[in-house]
mmCIF file of N, CA and C in Angstrom:
data_model
loop_
_atom_site.group_PDB
_atom_site.id
_atom_site.type_symbol
_atom_site.label_atom_id
_atom_site.label_comp_id
_atom_site.label_asym_id
_atom_site.label_seq_id
_atom_site.Cartn_x
_atom_site.Cartn_y
_atom_site.Cartn_z
ATOM 1 N N UNK A 283 77.295 123.731 -48.823
ATOM 2 C CA UNK A 283 78.395 122.614 -48.470
ATOM 3 C C UNK A 283 79.765 122.744 -48.318
ATOM 4 N N UNK A 284 80.346 122.504 -47.302
ATOM 5 C CA UNK A 284 81.541 123.041 -46.970
ATOM 6 C C UNK A 284 82.958 122.381 -47.740
ATOM 7 N N UNK A 285 83.656 123.240 -48.687
ATOM 8 C CA UNK A 285 84.871 122.475 -49.061
ATOM 9 C C UNK A 285 85.926 122.677 -48.187
ATOM 10 N N UNK A 286 86.913 121.710 -48.484
ATOM 11 C CA UNK A 286 88.187 121.761 -47.273
ATOM 12 C C UNK A 286 88.753 122.885 -47.607
ATOM 13 N N UNK A 287 88.741 123.795 -48.633
ATOM 14 C CA UNK A 287 89.340 125.166 -48.630
ATOM 15 C C UNK A 287 88.594 126.021 -48.084
ATOM 16 N N UNK A 288 87.436 125.818 -47.343
ATOM 17 C CA UNK A 288 86.684 126.931 -46.529
ATOM 18 C C UNK A 288 86.880 126.849 -45.030
ATOM 19 N N UNK A 289 87.834 125.994 -44.793
ATOM 20 C CA UNK A 289 88.160 125.737 -43.374
ATOM 21 C C UNK A 289 89.606 126.465 -43.131
ATOM 22 N N UNK A 290 89.576 127.263 -41.924
ATOM 23 C CA UNK A 290 90.588 128.142 -41.780
ATOM 24 C C UNK A 290 91.997 127.397 -41.179
ATOM 25 N N UNK A 291 91.953 126.257 -41.050
ATOM 26 C CA UNK A 291 92.984 125.624 -40.714
ATOM 27 C C UNK A 291 93.794 124.985 -41.848
ATOM 28 N N UNK A 292 92.977 124.684 -43.020
ATOM 29 C CA UNK A 292 93.421 124.484 -44.170
ATOM 30 C C UNK A 292 93.989 125.410 -45.128
ATOM 31 N N UNK A 293 93.431 126.702 -44.745
ATOM 32 C CA UNK A 293 93.977 127.750 -45.635
ATOM 33 C C UNK A 293 95.070 128.333 -44.729
ATOM 34 N N UNK A 294 95.141 128.098 -43.621
ATOM 35 C CA UNK A 294 96.302 128.578 -42.585
ATOM 36 C C UNK A 294 97.530 127.751 -43.142
ATOM 37 N N UNK A 295 97.347 126.628 -43.206
ATOM 38 C CA UNK A 295 98.146 125.475 -43.673
ATOM 39 C C UNK A 295 98.874 125.900 -44.866
ATOM 40 N N UNK A 296 97.945 126.324 -46.085
ATOM 41 C CA UNK A 296 98.475 126.882 -47.358
ATOM 42 C C UNK A 296 98.967 127.906 -47.482
ATOM 43 N N UNK A 297 98.931 128.935 -46.436
ATOM 44 C CA UNK A 297 99.642 130.229 -46.450
ATOM 45 C C UNK A 297 100.909 129.574 -45.793
ATOM 46 N N UNK A 298 101.110 128.860 -44.712
ATOM 47 C CA UNK A 298 102.246 128.590 -44.020
ATOM 48 C C UNK A 298 102.971 127.685 -44.978
ATOM 49 N N UNK A 299 102.425 126.994 -45.982
ATOM 50 C CA UNK A 299 103.549 126.327 -46.834
ATOM 51 C C UNK A 299 104.212 127.239 -47.716
ATOM 52 N N UNK A 300 103.621 128.245 -48.150
ATOM 53 C CA UNK A 300 104.093 129.482 -49.196
ATOM 54 C C UNK A 300 105.209 129.921 -48.290
ATOM 55 N N UNK A 301 104.951 130.574 -47.104
ATOM 56 C CA UNK A 301 105.435 130.980 -45.930
ATOM 57 C C UNK A 301 106.831 130.290 -45.841
ATOM 58 N N UNK A 302 106.697 129.008 -45.518
ATOM 59 C CA UNK A 302 107.751 127.915 -45.491
ATOM 60 C C UNK A 302 108.534 127.897 -46.596
ATOM 61 N N UNK A 303 108.148 127.883 -47.837
ATOM 62 C CA UNK A 303 108.870 127.855 -49.067
ATOM 63 C C UNK A 303 109.861 128.989 -48.910
ATOM 64 N N UNK A 304 109.154 130.059 -48.712
ATOM 65 C CA UNK A 304 110.168 131.278 -48.590
ATOM 66 C C UNK A 304 111.013 131.247 -47.793
ATOM 67 N N UNK A 305 110.561 131.050 -46.671
ATOM 68 C CA UNK A 305 111.731 130.981 -45.406
ATOM 69 C C UNK A 305 112.650 130.246 -45.715
ATOM 70 N N UNK A 306 112.477 128.656 -46.061
ATOM 71 C CA UNK A 306 113.635 127.868 -46.482
ATOM 72 C C UNK A 306 114.489 128.302 -47.503
ATOM 73 N N UNK A 307 113.725 128.810 -48.476
ATOM 74 C CA UNK A 307 114.528 129.309 -49.744
ATOM 75 C C UNK A 307 115.605 130.117 -49.582
ATOM 76 N N UNK A 308 115.351 131.436 -48.486
ATOM 77 C CA UNK A 308 116.037 132.528 -48.016
ATOM 78 C C UNK A 308 117.142 131.834 -47.007
ATOM 79 N N UNK A 309 116.873 130.888 -46.311
ATOM 80 C CA UNK A 309 117.646 130.520 -45.250
ATOM 81 C C UNK A 309 118.785 129.639 -45.951
ATOM 82 N N UNK A 310 118.570 128.705 -47.251
ATOM 83 C CA UNK A 310 119.678 128.004 -47.866
ATOM 84 C C UNK A 310 120.223 129.079 -48.501
ATOM 85 N N UNK A 311 119.806 130.158 -49.122
ATOM 86 C CA UNK A 311 120.226 131.049 -50.175
ATOM 87 C C UNK A 311 121.367 131.906 -49.258
ATOM 88 N N UNK A 312 120.841 132.567 -48.157
ATOM 89 C CA UNK A 312 121.655 133.265 -47.285
ATOM 90 C C UNK A 312 122.970 132.479 -46.742
ATOM 91 N N UNK A 313 122.789 131.128 -46.336
ATOM 92 C CA UNK A 313 123.616 130.228 -45.511
ATOM 93 C C UNK A 313 124.518 130.042 -46.616
ATOM 94 N N UNK A 314 124.396 129.316 -47.792
ATOM 95 C CA UNK A 314 125.041 128.681 -48.799
ATOM 96 C C UNK A 314 125.557 129.592 -49.822
ATOM 97 N N UNK A 315 125.011 130.703 -50.292
ATOM 98 C CA UNK A 315 125.533 131.520 -51.315
ATOM 99 C C UNK A 315 126.231 132.925 -50.845
ATOM 100 N N UNK A 316 125.759 133.557 -49.360
ATOM 101 C CA UNK A 316 126.314 134.596 -48.828
ATOM 102 C C UNK A 316 127.116 134.206 -47.670
ATOM 103 N N UNK A 317 127.041 132.976 -46.959
ATOM 104 C CA UNK A 317 127.825 132.799 -45.504
ATOM 105 C C UNK A 317 127.278 133.236 -44.547
ATOM 106 N N UNK A 318 125.800 133.520 -44.650
ATOM 107 C CA UNK A 318 125.499 133.933 -43.132
ATOM 108 C C UNK A 318 125.241 132.967 -42.204
ATOM 109 N N UNK A 319 125.176 133.230 -40.970
ATOM 110 C CA UNK A 319 125.117 132.130 -40.009
ATOM 111 C C UNK A 319 123.888 131.807 -40.180
ATOM 112 N N UNK A 320 123.772 130.412 -39.784
ATOM 113 C CA UNK A 320 122.301 129.594 -39.888
ATOM 114 C C UNK A 320 121.193 130.400 -38.994
ATOM 115 N N UNK A 321 121.726 130.891 -37.850
ATOM 116 C CA UNK A 321 120.621 130.943 -36.710
ATOM 117 C C UNK A 321 119.995 132.425 -37.353
ATOM 118 N N UNK A 322 120.940 133.587 -37.877
ATOM 119 C CA UNK A 322 120.819 134.836 -38.461
ATOM 120 C C UNK A 322 119.956 134.538 -39.677
ATOM 121 N N UNK A 323 120.025 133.507 -40.603
ATOM 122 C CA UNK A 323 119.647 133.140 -41.873
ATOM 123 C C UNK A 323 117.985 132.865 -41.731
ATOM 124 N N UNK A 324 117.915 132.105 -40.473
ATOM 125 C CA UNK A 324 116.690 131.786 -40.103
ATOM 126 C C UNK A 324 115.691 132.672 -39.792
ATOM 127 N N UNK A 325 116.484 133.363 -38.896
ATOM 128 C CA UNK A 325 115.797 134.816 -38.575
ATOM 129 C C UNK A 325 115.125 135.621 -39.549
ATOM 130 N N UNK A 326 116.161 135.973 -40.441
ATOM 131 C CA UNK A 326 115.830 136.678 -41.562
ATOM 132 C C UNK A 326 114.747 136.035 -42.331
ATOM 133 N N UNK A 327 114.715 134.776 -42.840
ATOM 134 C CA UNK A 327 113.683 134.392 -43.576
ATOM 135 C C UNK A 327 112.382 134.340 -42.741
ATOM 136 N N UNK A 328 112.396 134.262 -41.403
ATOM 137 C CA UNK A 328 110.999 134.075 -40.660
ATOM 138 C C UNK A 328 110.613 135.712 -40.900
ATOM 139 N N UNK A 329 111.314 136.699 -40.639
ATOM 140 C CA UNK A 329 110.824 138.304 -40.637
ATOM 141 C C UNK A 329 110.404 138.273 -42.285
ATOM 142 N N UNK A 330 111.193 137.786 -43.222
ATOM 143 C CA UNK A 330 110.542 138.017 -44.792
ATOM 144 C C UNK A 330 109.387 137.744 -44.665
ATOM 145 N N UNK A 331 108.648 136.601 -44.141
ATOM 146 C CA UNK A 331 107.363 136.260 -44.641
ATOM 147 C C UNK A 331 106.259 137.068 -43.604
ATOM 148 N N UNK A 332 106.671 137.572 -42.812
ATOM 149 C CA UNK A 332 105.662 138.584 -41.959
ATOM 150 C C UNK A 332 104.652 139.054 -42.491
ATOM 151 N N UNK A 333 104.962 140.225 -43.257
ATOM 152 C CA UNK A 333 103.870 141.077 -44.088
ATOM 153 C C UNK A 333 102.942 140.212 -45.144
ATOM 154 N N UNK A 334 103.685 139.218 -45.974
ATOM 155 C CA UNK A 334 102.952 138.505 -46.775
ATOM 156 C C UNK A 334 101.819 137.652 -46.122
ATOM 157 N N UNK A 335 102.321 136.919 -45.048
ATOM 158 C CA UNK A 335 101.555 135.927 -44.366
ATOM 159 C C UNK A 335 100.482 136.549 -43.710
ATOM 160 N N UNK A 336 100.681 137.763 -42.930
ATOM 161 C CA UNK A 336 99.520 138.658 -42.587
ATOM 162 C C UNK A 336 98.454 138.969 -43.540
ATOM 163 N N UNK A 337 98.919 139.408 -44.631
ATOM 164 C CA UNK A 337 97.861 139.960 -45.491
ATOM 165 C C UNK A 337 97.034 138.710 -45.765
ATOM 166 N N UNK A 338 97.619 137.646 -46.274
ATOM 167 C CA UNK A 338 97.069 136.154 -46.863
ATOM 168 C C UNK A 338 95.948 135.687 -45.546
ATOM 169 N N UNK A 339 96.615 136.053 -44.409
ATOM 170 C CA UNK A 339 95.800 135.311 -43.439
ATOM 171 C C UNK A 339 94.747 136.110 -43.054
ATOM 172 N N UNK A 340 94.851 137.275 -42.903
ATOM 173 C CA UNK A 340 93.744 138.422 -42.678
ATOM 174 C C UNK A 340 92.940 138.411 -43.591
ATOM 175 N N UNK A 341 92.900 138.426 -44.738
ATOM 176 C CA UNK A 341 92.281 138.402 -45.819
ATOM 177 C C UNK A 341 91.378 137.262 -46.108
ATOM 178 N N UNK A 342 92.174 136.303 -46.374
ATOM 179 C CA UNK A 342 91.762 134.914 -46.781
ATOM 180 C C UNK A 342 91.520 134.059 -45.709
ATOM 181 N N UNK A 343 92.213 133.721 -44.823
ATOM 182 C CA UNK A 343 92.105 132.468 -44.048
ATOM 183 C C UNK A 343 91.223 132.866 -42.700
ATOM 184 N N UNK A 344 91.050 134.160 -42.211
ATOM 185 C CA UNK A 344 90.461 134.684 -41.357
ATOM 186 C C UNK A 344 89.215 135.459 -41.863
ATOM 187 N N UNK A 345 89.123 135.986 -42.879
ATOM 188 C CA UNK A 345 88.187 136.747 -43.711
ATOM 189 C C UNK A 345 88.126 137.973 -43.062
ATOM 190 N N UNK A 346 88.981 138.983 -42.760
ATOM 191 C CA UNK A 346 88.905 140.085 -42.193
ATOM 192 C C UNK A 346 88.358 141.084 -43.378
ATOM 193 N N UNK A 347 87.184 141.493 -42.915
ATOM 194 C CA UNK A 347 86.860 142.698 -44.267
ATOM 195 C C UNK A 347 87.253 144.250 -43.802
ATOM 196 N N UNK A 348 86.936 145.159 -44.916
ATOM 197 C CA UNK A 348 87.388 146.386 -44.546
ATOM 198 C C UNK A 348 88.849 146.668 -45.442
ATOM 199 N N UNK A 349 88.978 148.103 -45.581
ATOM 200 C CA UNK A 349 89.685 148.633 -46.231
ATOM 201 C C UNK A 349 91.199 148.827 -45.543
ATOM 202 N N UNK A 350 92.214 148.551 -45.871
ATOM 203 C CA UNK A 350 93.461 148.957 -45.334
ATOM 204 C C UNK A 350 93.878 148.082 -44.372
ATOM 205 N N UNK A 351 95.130 148.030 -43.532
ATOM 206 C CA UNK A 351 95.452 147.315 -42.578
ATOM 207 C C UNK A 351 94.946 147.770 -41.324
ATOM 208 N N UNK A 352 94.648 146.840 -40.567
ATOM 209 C CA UNK A 352 93.850 146.870 -39.245
ATOM 210 C C UNK A 352 95.571 146.998 -38.223
ATOM 211 N N UNK A 353 95.648 147.812 -37.735
ATOM 212 C CA UNK A 353 96.878 148.312 -37.040
ATOM 213 C C UNK A 353 96.909 147.518 -35.645
ATOM 214 N N UNK A 354 95.959 147.418 -34.967
ATOM 215 C CA UNK A 354 95.801 146.549 -33.828
ATOM 216 C C UNK A 354 95.843 145.082 -34.270
ATOM 217 N N UNK A 355 95.362 144.817 -35.136
ATOM 218 C CA UNK A 355 95.617 143.321 -35.403
ATOM 219 C C UNK A 355 96.949 143.265 -36.051
ATOM 220 N N UNK A 356 97.546 143.709 -36.914
ATOM 221 C CA UNK A 356 98.953 143.668 -37.286
ATOM 222 C C UNK A 356 99.614 143.576 -36.164
ATOM 223 N N UNK A 357 99.469 144.581 -35.066
ATOM 224 C CA UNK A 357 100.304 144.422 -34.006
ATOM 225 C C UNK A 357 100.463 143.084 -33.171
ATOM 226 N N UNK A 358 99.118 142.483 -33.081
ATOM 227 C CA UNK A 358 98.864 141.386 -32.672
ATOM 228 C C UNK A 358 99.609 140.391 -33.365
ATOM 229 N N UNK A 359 99.439 140.251 -34.518
ATOM 230 C CA UNK A 359 100.120 139.278 -35.372
ATOM 231 C C UNK A 359 101.534 139.259 -35.362
ATOM 232 N N UNK A 360 102.033 140.594 -35.280
ATOM 233 C CA UNK A 360 103.489 140.822 -35.058
ATOM 234 C C UNK A 360 104.211 140.052 -33.782
ATOM 235 N N UNK A 361 103.119 140.231 -32.544
ATOM 236 C CA UNK A 361 103.529 139.868 -31.231
ATOM 237 C C UNK A 361 103.561 138.283 -31.571
ATOM 238 N N UNK A 362 102.634 137.586 -32.182
ATOM 239 C CA UNK A 362 102.530 136.041 -32.160
ATOM 240 C C UNK A 362 103.624 135.706 -33.102
ATOM 241 N N UNK A 363 103.853 136.350 -34.192
ATOM 242 C CA UNK A 363 105.189 135.978 -35.077
ATOM 243 C C UNK A 363 106.227 136.230 -34.518
ATOM 244 N N UNK A 364 106.467 137.286 -33.631
ATOM 245 C CA UNK A 364 107.671 137.585 -32.891
ATOM 246 C C UNK A 364 107.787 136.244 -31.748
ATOM 247 N N UNK A 365 106.861 135.850 -31.210
ATOM 248 C CA UNK A 365 106.943 134.816 -30.075
ATOM 249 C C UNK A 365 107.450 133.644 -31.111
ATOM 250 N N UNK A 366 106.782 133.359 -32.065
ATOM 251 C CA UNK A 366 107.410 132.245 -32.929
ATOM 252 C C UNK A 366 108.833 132.401 -33.424
ATOM 253 N N UNK A 367 109.228 133.601 -33.796
ATOM 254 C CA UNK A 367 110.419 133.936 -34.152
ATOM 255 C C UNK A 367 111.352 133.496 -32.948
ATOM 256 N N UNK A 368 110.967 133.895 -31.466
ATOM 257 C CA UNK A 368 111.737 133.591 -30.592
ATOM 258 C C UNK A 368 112.029 131.772 -30.322
ATOM 259 N N UNK A 369 111.029 131.039 -30.353
ATOM 260 C CA UNK A 369 110.821 129.990 -30.650
ATOM 261 C C UNK A 369 111.815 129.342 -31.503
ATOM 262 N N UNK A 370 111.550 129.874 -32.757
ATOM 263 C CA UNK A 370 112.498 129.577 -33.988
ATOM 264 C C UNK A 370 114.177 129.619 -33.491
ATOM 265 N N UNK A 371 114.363 130.931 -32.988
ATOM 266 C CA UNK A 371 115.470 131.067 -32.773
ATOM 267 C C UNK A 371 116.303 130.363 -31.636
ATOM 268 N N UNK A 372 115.393 129.849 -30.558
ATOM 269 C CA UNK A 372 116.116 129.124 -29.623
ATOM 270 C C UNK A 372 116.120 127.690 -30.113
ATOM 271 N N UNK A 373 115.164 127.122 -30.692
ATOM 272 C CA UNK A 373 115.510 125.897 -31.266
ATOM 273 C C UNK A 373 116.622 125.812 -32.241
ATOM 274 N N UNK A 374 116.636 126.747 -33.254
ATOM 275 C CA UNK A 374 117.945 126.781 -34.492
ATOM 276 C C UNK A 374 119.320 126.915 -33.419
ATOM 277 N N UNK A 375 119.419 127.915 -32.516
ATOM 278 C CA UNK A 375 120.532 127.881 -31.673
ATOM 279 C C UNK A 375 120.959 126.505 -30.894
ATOM 280 N N UNK A 376 120.047 125.780 -30.265
ATOM 281 C CA UNK A 376 120.095 124.867 -29.703
ATOM 282 C C UNK A 376 120.752 123.566 -30.866
ATOM 283 N N UNK A 377 119.788 123.716 -31.496
ATOM 284 C CA UNK A 377 120.272 122.502 -32.604
ATOM 285 C C UNK A 377 121.648 122.628 -33.524
ATOM 286 N N UNK A 378 121.956 124.100 -33.724
ATOM 287 C CA UNK A 378 123.441 124.248 -34.338
ATOM 288 C C UNK A 378 124.311 124.242 -33.295
ATOM 289 N N UNK A 379 124.135 124.951 -32.427
ATOM 290 C CA UNK A 379 125.426 125.433 -31.391
ATOM 291 C C UNK A 379 125.405 124.457 -30.387
ATOM 292 N N UNK A 380 124.435 124.018 -29.585
ATOM 293 C CA UNK A 380 124.330 123.167 -28.707
ATOM 294 C C UNK A 380 124.773 121.552 -28.801
ATOM 295 N N UNK A 381 123.866 121.123 -29.610
ATOM 296 C CA UNK A 381 123.806 119.801 -30.142
ATOM 297 C C UNK A 381 124.607 119.392 -31.590
ATOM 298 N N UNK A 382 125.114 120.493 -32.212
ATOM 299 C CA UNK A 382 125.904 120.325 -33.271
ATOM 300 C C UNK A 382 125.111 119.433 -34.344
ATOM 301 N N UNK A 383 124.055 119.613 -34.660
ATOM 302 C CA UNK A 383 122.925 119.194 -35.518
ATOM 303 C C UNK A 383 123.032 120.082 -36.982
ATOM 304 N N UNK A 384 122.767 119.256 -37.835
ATOM 305 C CA UNK A 384 122.855 120.073 -39.434
ATOM 306 C C UNK A 384 121.840 121.200 -39.385
ATOM 307 N N UNK A 385 121.915 122.084 -39.789
ATOM 308 C CA UNK A 385 120.917 123.302 -39.490
ATOM 309 C C UNK A 385 119.698 123.178 -40.078
ATOM 310 N N UNK A 386 119.437 122.259 -41.208
ATOM 311 C CA UNK A 386 118.335 121.740 -41.541
ATOM 312 C C UNK A 386 117.413 120.953 -40.785
ATOM 313 N N UNK A 387 118.020 120.304 -39.850
ATOM 314 C CA UNK A 387 117.301 119.241 -39.152
ATOM 315 C C UNK A 387 116.700 120.309 -37.890
ATOM 316 N N UNK A 388 117.319 121.339 -37.412
ATOM 317 C CA UNK A 388 116.927 122.119 -36.528
ATOM 318 C C UNK A 388 115.733 123.141 -37.262
ATOM 319 N N UNK A 389 115.882 123.188 -38.629
ATOM 320 C CA UNK A 389 114.792 123.988 -39.277
ATOM 321 C C UNK A 389 113.585 123.212 -39.623
ATOM 322 N N UNK A 390 113.798 121.664 -39.605
ATOM 323 C CA UNK A 390 112.658 120.875 -39.779
ATOM 324 C C UNK A 390 112.031 120.827 -38.532
ATOM 325 N N UNK A 391 112.448 120.905 -37.266
ATOM 326 C CA UNK A 391 111.908 120.977 -36.228
ATOM 327 C C UNK A 391 111.006 121.981 -35.897
ATOM 328 N N UNK A 392 111.727 123.232 -36.087
ATOM 329 C CA UNK A 392 111.098 124.524 -36.193
ATOM 330 C C UNK A 392 109.572 124.826 -37.298
ATOM 331 N N UNK A 393 110.025 123.853 -38.239
ATOM 332 C CA UNK A 393 108.730 124.052 -39.229
ATOM 333 C C UNK A 393 107.437 123.267 -38.650
ATOM 334 N N UNK A 394 107.568 122.449 -37.767
ATOM 335 C CA UNK A 394 106.322 121.716 -37.089
ATOM 336 C C UNK A 394 105.905 122.616 -36.078
ATOM 337 N N UNK A 395 106.894 123.086 -35.183
ATOM 338 C CA UNK A 395 106.253 123.607 -33.867
ATOM 339 C C UNK A 395 105.929 124.972 -34.020
ATOM 340 N N UNK A 396 106.386 125.963 -34.623
ATOM 341 C CA UNK A 396 106.087 127.097 -34.861
ATOM 342 C C UNK A 396 104.606 127.546 -35.578
ATOM 343 N N UNK A 397 104.463 126.805 -36.451
ATOM 344 C CA UNK A 397 103.141 127.067 -37.204
ATOM 345 C C UNK A 397 102.130 126.600 -36.145
ATOM 346 N N UNK A 398 102.153 125.593 -35.550
ATOM 347 C CA UNK A 398 101.073 125.392 -34.633
ATOM 348 C C UNK A 398 100.759 126.062 -33.679
ATOM 349 N N UNK A 399 101.890 126.724 -33.110
ATOM 350 C CA UNK A 399 101.929 127.413 -32.076
ATOM 351 C C UNK A 399 101.154 129.145 -32.533
ATOM 352 N N UNK A 400 101.842 129.414 -33.837
ATOM 353 C CA UNK A 400 101.296 130.642 -34.322
ATOM 354 C C UNK A 400 99.481 130.425 -34.519
ATOM 355 N N UNK A 401 99.222 129.262 -35.268
ATOM 356 C CA UNK A 401 97.602 128.925 -35.584
ATOM 357 C C UNK A 401 96.709 129.333 -34.513
ATOM 358 N N UNK A 402 97.389 128.561 -33.433
ATOM 359 C CA UNK A 402 96.400 128.497 -32.052
ATOM 360 C C UNK A 402 96.218 129.965 -31.680
ATOM 361 N N UNK A 403 97.476 130.616 -31.522
ATOM 362 C CA UNK A 403 97.161 131.904 -30.769
ATOM 363 C C UNK A 403 96.752 132.861 -31.543
ATOM 364 N N UNK A 404 96.894 132.892 -32.956
ATOM 365 C CA UNK A 404 96.341 133.691 -34.010
ATOM 366 C C UNK A 404 94.809 133.568 -34.178
ATOM 367 N N UNK A 405 94.562 132.302 -34.049
ATOM 368 C CA UNK A 405 93.129 132.169 -34.148
ATOM 369 C C UNK A 405 92.223 132.221 -32.982
ATOM 370 N N UNK A 406 92.852 132.202 -31.619
ATOM 371 C CA UNK A 406 92.331 132.689 -30.440
ATOM 372 C C UNK A 406 92.332 134.200 -30.052
ATOM 373 N N UNK A 407 93.333 134.844 -30.619
ATOM 374 C CA UNK A 407 93.600 136.235 -30.034
ATOM 375 C C UNK A 407 93.568 137.246 -31.386
ATOM 376 N N UNK A 408 94.610 136.955 -31.977
ATOM 377 C CA UNK A 408 94.673 137.852 -33.589
ATOM 378 C C UNK A 408 93.455 138.119 -34.184
ATOM 379 N N UNK A 409 92.836 137.164 -34.555
ATOM 380 C CA UNK A 409 91.973 137.263 -35.598
ATOM 381 C C UNK A 409 90.465 137.003 -34.945
ATOM 382 N N UNK A 410 90.471 137.139 -33.528
ATOM 383 C CA UNK A 410 89.222 136.478 -32.769
ATOM 384 C C UNK A 410 88.145 137.250 -33.479
ATOM 385 N N UNK A 411 86.970 136.418 -33.434
ATOM 386 C CA UNK A 411 85.563 137.655 -34.174
ATOM 387 C C UNK A 411 84.802 137.745 -32.941
ATOM 388 N N UNK A 412 84.419 138.792 -32.344
ATOM 389 C CA UNK A 412 83.392 139.006 -31.384
ATOM 390 C C UNK A 412 82.107 138.366 -31.832
ATOM 391 N N UNK A 413 81.574 138.260 -30.634
ATOM 392 C CA UNK A 413 80.108 137.613 -30.706
ATOM 393 C C UNK A 413 79.057 138.509 -31.681
ATOM 394 N N UNK A 414 79.302 139.606 -31.311
ATOM 395 C CA UNK A 414 78.359 140.595 -32.121
ATOM 396 C C UNK A 414 78.818 140.556 -33.703
ATOM 397 N N UNK A 415 80.040 140.761 -34.158
ATOM 398 C CA UNK A 415 80.500 140.510 -35.219
ATOM 399 C C UNK A 415 79.922 139.407 -36.018
ATOM 400 N N UNK A 416 80.022 138.544 -35.303
ATOM 401 C CA UNK A 416 79.729 137.116 -35.615
ATOM 402 C C UNK A 416 78.337 137.035 -36.170
ATOM 403 N N UNK A 417 77.369 137.590 -35.113
ATOM 404 C CA UNK A 417 76.129 137.650 -35.544
ATOM 405 C C UNK A 417 75.895 138.592 -36.759
ATOM 406 N N UNK A 418 76.413 139.499 -36.978
ATOM 407 C CA UNK A 418 76.242 140.224 -38.311
ATOM 408 C C UNK A 418 76.487 139.575 -39.485
ATOM 409 N N UNK A 419 77.619 138.596 -39.519
ATOM 410 C CA UNK A 419 77.657 137.904 -40.700
ATOM 411 C C UNK A 419 76.936 136.864 -40.939
ATOM 412 N N UNK A 420 76.078 136.380 -39.712
ATOM 413 C CA UNK A 420 75.308 135.226 -40.331
ATOM 414 C C UNK A 420 74.016 135.718 -40.842
ATOM 415 N N UNK A 421 73.655 137.031 -40.712
ATOM 416 C CA UNK A 421 72.445 137.758 -41.143
ATOM 417 C C UNK A 421 72.604 138.375 -42.738
#
């Protein structure tokens, strides 16, 4: 019987919630306490969760087995995260600088768009399981 926590999208969402909490916490702290520009604060927060989310997603969400870090997979994850960072930065810049919206409103939009983008690409490319490997796990 499958429980809800066995589905990769649910696991990815939980890892994403943790990453989002860290991201928002760093963004607010950097902007409100240190005066960092919101675009830079958001980008720094996004980068801060890269390693944590990779480890959690590779070991728990997509169940990569083996010792150590798979560098090819980590590079793919970093590429996907970097494309998410680019989307993050463009949306934040457009929200804050072009539309003069509060930074938190731009970040709210980022919080919806970027995780959906990253999940789809990570599932299809970064953590893709080959057919041969899938057959080994079934037996």
